[in-house]
């Protein structure tokens, strides 16, 4: 049976759309739900995203979270092998596969009989997708290449879009912070200029001299000066 269906293709394509709520967790959650609902024979899915030594895990069912955590503790299993070898790993029947008996016992407890683990490399990250069937032989080896190609293409787009959007949001936040810092520095310069009668350049040099002496950022020092000035003005007005 072909594992690539129109429903799967449609749902995977929607993962590339980003919004304010988009995150690694939301993309992976959508992906695992898409696998569970769109791949014939797949009753559940997991995703393990390894990026910069940070691991983000998502699963379509709570039992599969337990299974992923158990595999991590055991240090062996299909996802572990897929990550180590960079190849697809198929378990046609966990009751008959001799490779990981402890993992197989946990899989049976979670209601899993067949497994397909697929690694996908995305930029500087590795994504391990797990597909789980409740019956033996749910995933035929001949259908894996086409499924893997589609998943790699769509997941790469979804994650790349999400990371690009994150960078834009980060840049915007940093710009806002920089503008806010410059505004507070200008206020502090005005206070110094008014109290000492110096130029704007001399006021900034004084801020920088004091900040270096006390090993604090110019913006933080400026904020302290403005806050103190406002408190003193409030006391005088009161």
mmCIF file of C-alpha atoms in Angstrom:
data_model
loop_
_atom_site.group_PDB
_atom_site.id
_atom_site.type_symbol
_atom_site.label_atom_id
_atom_site.label_comp_id
_atom_site.label_asym_id
_atom_site.label_seq_id
_atom_site.Cartn_x
_atom_site.Cartn_y
_atom_site.Cartn_z
ATOM 1 C CA UNK A 1 0.000 0.000 0.000
ATOM 2 C CA UNK A 2 1.272 3.472 -0.918
ATOM 3 C CA UNK A 3 2.034 5.450 2.228
ATOM 4 C CA UNK A 4 1.798 8.807 0.443
ATOM 5 C CA UNK A 5 -1.857 9.850 0.262
ATOM 6 C CA UNK A 6 -3.576 13.066 -0.898
ATOM 7 C CA UNK A 7 -4.648 13.763 2.687
ATOM 8 C CA UNK A 8 -1.064 13.443 3.898
ATOM 9 C CA UNK A 9 0.246 15.710 1.128
ATOM 10 C CA UNK A 10 -2.400 18.345 1.878
ATOM 11 C CA UNK A 11 -1.830 18.353 5.623
ATOM 12 C CA UNK A 12 1.960 18.407 5.311
ATOM 13 C CA UNK A 13 1.769 21.434 3.032
ATOM 14 C CA UNK A 14 -0.075 23.425 5.711
ATOM 15 C CA UNK A 15 2.796 22.949 8.167
ATOM 16 C CA UNK A 16 4.856 25.531 6.277
ATOM 17 C CA UNK A 17 2.503 28.371 7.179
ATOM 18 C CA UNK A 18 3.829 30.486 10.040
ATOM 19 C CA UNK A 19 2.165 32.928 12.419
ATOM 20 C CA UNK A 20 2.785 34.566 15.782
ATOM 21 C CA UNK A 21 1.892 31.277 17.488
ATOM 22 C CA UNK A 22 4.278 29.141 15.403
ATOM 23 C CA UNK A 23 7.074 27.390 17.305
ATOM 24 C CA UNK A 24 9.148 24.234 17.083
ATOM 25 C CA UNK A 25 6.663 22.573 19.410
ATOM 26 C CA UNK A 26 3.631 23.562 17.340
ATOM 27 C CA UNK A 27 5.241 22.408 14.078
ATOM 28 C CA UNK A 28 6.216 19.055 15.575
ATOM 29 C CA UNK A 29 2.800 18.610 17.166
ATOM 30 C CA UNK A 30 1.127 19.226 13.827
ATOM 31 C CA UNK A 31 3.542 16.849 12.148
ATOM 32 C CA UNK A 32 2.881 13.940 14.514
ATOM 33 C CA UNK A 33 -0.877 14.434 14.210
ATOM 34 C CA UNK A 34 -0.522 14.515 10.422
ATOM 35 C CA UNK A 35 1.443 11.248 10.413
ATOM 36 C CA UNK A 36 -1.114 9.534 12.632
ATOM 37 C CA UNK A 37 -4.033 10.676 10.506
ATOM 38 C CA UNK A 38 -2.541 10.609 7.024
ATOM 39 C CA UNK A 39 -0.283 7.545 6.687
ATOM 40 C CA UNK A 40 -2.141 4.264 6.112
ATOM 41 C CA UNK A 41 -1.480 1.833 8.958
ATOM 42 C CA UNK A 42 -0.009 4.514 11.197
ATOM 43 C CA UNK A 43 -1.803 4.805 14.525
ATOM 44 C CA UNK A 44 0.558 7.335 16.099
ATOM 45 C CA UNK A 45 3.630 9.445 15.466
ATOM 46 C CA UNK A 46 6.557 10.965 17.321
ATOM 47 C CA UNK A 47 9.112 13.622 16.429
ATOM 48 C CA UNK A 48 12.467 14.216 18.085
ATOM 49 C CA UNK A 49 14.200 17.406 16.985
ATOM 50 C CA UNK A 50 17.890 17.614 17.864
ATOM 51 C CA UNK A 51 19.281 21.101 17.313
ATOM 52 C CA UNK A 52 22.358 22.543 19.008
ATOM 53 C CA UNK A 53 22.207 19.707 21.558
ATOM 54 C CA UNK A 54 18.665 20.763 22.474
ATOM 55 C CA UNK A 55 15.982 18.111 22.176
ATOM 56 C CA UNK A 56 12.335 18.895 21.481
ATOM 57 C CA UNK A 57 9.958 15.919 21.585
ATOM 58 C CA UNK A 58 6.379 15.704 20.401
ATOM 59 C CA UNK A 59 3.989 12.783 20.133
ATOM 60 C CA UNK A 60 0.457 12.250 18.915
ATOM 61 C CA UNK A 61 -0.393 10.150 21.998
ATOM 62 C CA UNK A 62 0.791 10.229 25.603
ATOM 63 C CA UNK A 63 1.749 6.540 25.490
ATOM 64 C CA UNK A 64 4.253 7.336 22.768
ATOM 65 C CA UNK A 65 5.861 10.028 24.925
ATOM 66 C CA UNK A 66 6.462 7.297 27.492
ATOM 67 C CA UNK A 67 7.929 5.061 24.787
ATOM 68 C CA UNK A 68 10.294 7.798 23.543
ATOM 69 C CA UNK A 69 11.449 8.534 27.089
ATOM 70 C CA UNK A 70 11.973 4.823 27.749
ATOM 71 C CA UNK A 71 14.079 4.486 24.596
ATOM 72 C CA UNK A 72 16.188 7.444 25.706
ATOM 73 C CA UNK A 73 16.769 5.848 29.103
ATOM 74 C CA UNK A 74 17.614 2.468 27.561
ATOM 75 C CA UNK A 75 19.926 4.045 24.989
ATOM 76 C CA UNK A 76 18.703 1.685 22.294
ATOM 77 C CA UNK A 77 15.771 1.280 19.937
ATOM 78 C CA UNK A 78 14.735 2.164 16.387
ATOM 79 C CA UNK A 79 14.907 5.949 16.771
ATOM 80 C CA UNK A 80 18.302 5.697 18.450
ATOM 81 C CA UNK A 81 19.611 3.552 15.601
ATOM 82 C CA UNK A 82 18.108 5.857 12.971
ATOM 83 C CA UNK A 83 19.888 8.833 14.504
ATOM 84 C CA UNK A 84 23.186 6.947 14.793
ATOM 85 C CA UNK A 85 23.191 5.490 11.284
ATOM 86 C CA UNK A 86 21.259 8.123 9.345
ATOM 87 C CA UNK A 87 19.133 5.371 7.778
ATOM 88 C CA UNK A 88 15.530 4.246 7.999
ATOM 89 C CA UNK A 89 14.736 1.571 10.572
ATOM 90 C CA UNK A 90 11.733 -0.727 10.228
ATOM 91 C CA UNK A 91 10.420 -3.081 12.889
ATOM 92 C CA UNK A 92 7.820 -5.304 11.263
ATOM 93 C CA UNK A 93 6.834 -6.963 14.545
ATOM 94 C CA UNK A 94 8.311 -6.052 17.904
ATOM 95 C CA UNK A 95 7.413 -9.533 19.214
ATOM 96 C CA UNK A 96 9.663 -11.167 16.624
ATOM 97 C CA UNK A 97 12.462 -8.608 16.340
ATOM 98 C CA UNK A 98 15.449 -9.647 18.500
ATOM 99 C CA UNK A 99 17.394 -6.357 18.357
ATOM 100 C CA UNK A 100 16.117 -4.536 21.443
ATOM 101 C CA UNK A 101 14.228 -6.843 23.828
ATOM 102 C CA UNK A 102 13.852 -4.275 26.624
ATOM 103 C CA UNK A 103 12.546 -1.674 24.216
ATOM 104 C CA UNK A 104 10.223 -4.239 22.623
ATOM 105 C CA UNK A 105 8.705 -5.020 26.013
ATOM 106 C CA UNK A 106 7.928 -1.339 26.573
ATOM 107 C CA UNK A 107 6.513 -0.991 23.042
ATOM 108 C CA UNK A 108 4.131 -3.884 23.682
ATOM 109 C CA UNK A 109 2.959 -2.228 26.890
ATOM 110 C CA UNK A 110 2.214 0.904 24.864
ATOM 111 C CA UNK A 111 0.169 -1.091 22.344
ATOM 112 C CA UNK A 112 2.769 -0.869 19.541
ATOM 113 C CA UNK A 113 3.505 -3.797 17.220
ATOM 114 C CA UNK A 114 5.279 -2.225 14.233
ATOM 115 C CA UNK A 115 7.552 0.824 13.904
ATOM 116 C CA UNK A 116 9.164 2.960 11.232
ATOM 117 C CA UNK A 117 11.885 5.425 12.296
ATOM 118 C CA UNK A 118 13.135 7.956 9.745
ATOM 119 C CA UNK A 119 15.911 10.532 10.162
ATOM 120 C CA UNK A 120 15.692 13.867 8.349
ATOM 121 C CA UNK A 121 18.561 16.375 8.328
ATOM 122 C CA UNK A 122 17.399 19.993 8.300
ATOM 123 C CA UNK A 123 20.097 22.690 8.249
ATOM 124 C CA UNK A 124 22.024 22.150 11.497
ATOM 125 C CA UNK A 125 19.342 19.919 13.011
ATOM 126 C CA UNK A 126 18.339 16.280 12.889
ATOM 127 C CA UNK A 127 14.700 15.257 13.080
ATOM 128 C CA UNK A 128 13.813 11.667 13.931
ATOM 129 C CA UNK A 129 10.264 10.774 12.948
ATOM 130 C CA UNK A 130 8.626 7.694 14.441
ATOM 131 C CA UNK A 131 5.550 6.012 12.960
ATOM 132 C CA UNK A 132 3.784 3.341 15.011
ATOM 133 C CA UNK A 133 1.295 0.662 14.039
ATOM 134 C CA UNK A 134 -0.919 -1.407 16.312
ATOM 135 C CA UNK A 135 -0.610 -4.390 13.969
ATOM 136 C CA UNK A 136 2.464 -6.197 12.625
ATOM 137 C CA UNK A 137 3.724 -5.266 9.168
ATOM 138 C CA UNK A 138 2.070 -1.854 9.041
ATOM 139 C CA UNK A 139 4.947 -0.309 7.081
ATOM 140 C CA UNK A 140 6.212 -1.902 3.879
ATOM 141 C CA UNK A 141 9.840 -1.198 2.991
ATOM 142 C CA UNK A 142 8.973 -0.427 -0.633
ATOM 143 C CA UNK A 143 6.796 2.514 0.402
ATOM 144 C CA UNK A 144 9.393 4.150 2.640
ATOM 145 C CA UNK A 145 11.492 6.040 0.007
ATOM 146 C CA UNK A 146 8.558 8.032 -1.433
ATOM 147 C CA UNK A 147 7.235 8.803 2.044
ATOM 148 C CA UNK A 148 10.682 9.838 3.248
ATOM 149 C CA UNK A 149 11.180 12.133 0.259
ATOM 150 C CA UNK A 150 7.863 13.896 0.794
ATOM 151 C CA UNK A 151 8.423 14.276 4.525
ATOM 152 C CA UNK A 152 11.959 15.596 4.036
ATOM 153 C CA UNK A 153 10.765 18.182 1.515
ATOM 154 C CA UNK A 154 7.765 19.424 3.485
ATOM 155 C CA UNK A 155 9.362 19.285 6.934
ATOM 156 C CA UNK A 156 12.444 21.140 5.689
ATOM 157 C CA UNK A 157 10.216 23.937 4.375
ATOM 158 C CA UNK A 158 8.128 24.075 7.565
ATOM 159 C CA UNK A 159 11.105 24.228 9.934
ATOM 160 C CA UNK A 160 13.076 26.630 7.739
ATOM 161 C CA UNK A 161 10.079 28.989 7.558
ATOM 162 C CA UNK A 162 9.628 28.775 11.313
ATOM 163 C CA UNK A 163 13.310 29.462 12.049
ATOM 164 C CA UNK A 164 13.397 32.361 9.560
ATOM 165 C CA UNK A 165 10.312 33.819 11.218
ATOM 166 C CA UNK A 166 11.950 33.409 14.624
ATOM 167 C CA UNK A 167 14.989 35.346 13.390
ATOM 168 C CA UNK A 168 12.769 38.157 12.112
ATOM 169 C CA UNK A 169 10.950 38.318 15.442
ATOM 170 C CA UNK A 170 14.266 38.286 17.321
ATOM 171 C CA UNK A 171 15.714 41.034 15.128
ATOM 172 C CA UNK A 172 12.587 43.135 15.632
ATOM 173 C CA UNK A 173 12.729 42.659 19.407
ATOM 174 C CA UNK A 174 16.412 43.580 19.477
ATOM 175 C CA UNK A 175 15.721 46.690 17.411
ATOM 176 C CA UNK A 176 12.939 47.723 19.780
ATOM 177 C CA UNK A 177 15.280 47.177 22.709
ATOM 178 C CA UNK A 178 18.006 49.201 21.018
ATOM 179 C CA UNK A 179 15.607 52.066 20.281
ATOM 180 C CA UNK A 180 14.333 52.008 23.849
ATOM 181 C CA UNK A 181 17.937 52.045 25.121
ATOM 182 C CA UNK A 182 18.832 55.004 22.909
ATOM 183 C CA UNK A 183 15.773 56.910 24.098
ATOM 184 C CA UNK A 184 16.684 56.424 27.761
ATOM 185 C CA UNK A 185 20.290 57.433 27.059
ATOM 186 C CA UNK A 186 19.046 60.633 25.404
ATOM 187 C CA UNK A 187 16.970 61.383 28.509
ATOM 188 C CA UNK A 188 19.976 60.819 30.748
ATOM 189 C CA UNK A 189 22.130 63.046 28.539
ATOM 190 C CA UNK A 190 19.495 65.777 28.848
ATOM 191 C CA UNK A 191 19.577 65.529 32.640
ATOM 192 C CA UNK A 192 23.382 65.801 32.702
ATOM 193 C CA UNK A 193 23.389 68.691 30.219
ATOM 194 C CA UNK A 194 20.826 70.596 32.287
ATOM 195 C CA UNK A 195 22.640 70.064 35.574
ATOM 196 C CA UNK A 196 26.179 70.767 34.338
ATOM 197 C CA UNK A 197 25.626 72.957 31.307
ATOM 198 C CA UNK A 198 27.759 70.703 29.114
ATOM 199 C CA UNK A 199 27.259 69.632 25.505
ATOM 200 C CA UNK A 200 25.491 66.453 24.395
ATOM 201 C CA UNK A 201 28.843 64.906 23.475
ATOM 202 C CA UNK A 202 30.314 65.715 26.878
ATOM 203 C CA UNK A 203 27.223 64.315 28.624
ATOM 204 C CA UNK A 204 27.530 61.030 26.754
ATOM 205 C CA UNK A 205 31.261 60.823 27.540
ATOM 206 C CA UNK A 206 30.433 61.284 31.215
ATOM 207 C CA UNK A 207 27.858 58.482 31.041
ATOM 208 C CA UNK A 208 30.379 56.220 29.349
ATOM 209 C CA UNK A 209 33.120 57.069 31.872
ATOM 210 C CA UNK A 210 30.902 56.251 34.848
ATOM 211 C CA UNK A 211 29.567 53.074 33.218
ATOM 212 C CA UNK A 212 33.105 51.809 32.599
ATOM 213 C CA UNK A 213 34.140 52.650 36.143
ATOM 214 C CA UNK A 214 31.215 50.744 37.642
ATOM 215 C CA UNK A 215 31.212 48.056 34.928
ATOM 216 C CA UNK A 216 27.581 48.517 33.945
ATOM 217 C CA UNK A 217 26.032 49.091 30.528
ATOM 218 C CA UNK A 218 25.516 52.694 29.462
ATOM 219 C CA UNK A 219 21.791 52.042 28.940
ATOM 220 C CA UNK A 220 21.428 50.526 32.429
ATOM 221 C CA UNK A 221 23.251 53.471 33.985
ATOM 222 C CA UNK A 222 21.088 55.887 32.016
ATOM 223 C CA UNK A 223 17.940 54.137 33.219
ATOM 224 C CA UNK A 224 19.109 54.431 36.858
ATOM 225 C CA UNK A 225 19.835 58.122 36.383
ATOM 226 C CA UNK A 226 16.447 58.812 34.779
ATOM 227 C CA UNK A 227 14.606 56.812 37.474
ATOM 228 C CA UNK A 228 16.428 58.699 40.236
ATOM 229 C CA UNK A 229 15.709 62.032 38.566
ATOM 230 C CA UNK A 230 12.010 61.207 38.296
ATOM 231 C CA UNK A 231 11.859 60.115 41.962
ATOM 232 C CA UNK A 232 13.558 63.317 43.102
ATOM 233 C CA UNK A 233 11.222 65.422 40.962
ATOM 234 C CA UNK A 234 8.264 63.565 42.449
ATOM 235 C CA UNK A 235 9.484 64.289 45.981
ATOM 236 C CA UNK A 236 9.891 67.981 45.189
ATOM 237 C CA UNK A 237 6.445 68.213 43.614
ATOM 238 C CA UNK A 238 4.952 66.343 46.559
#
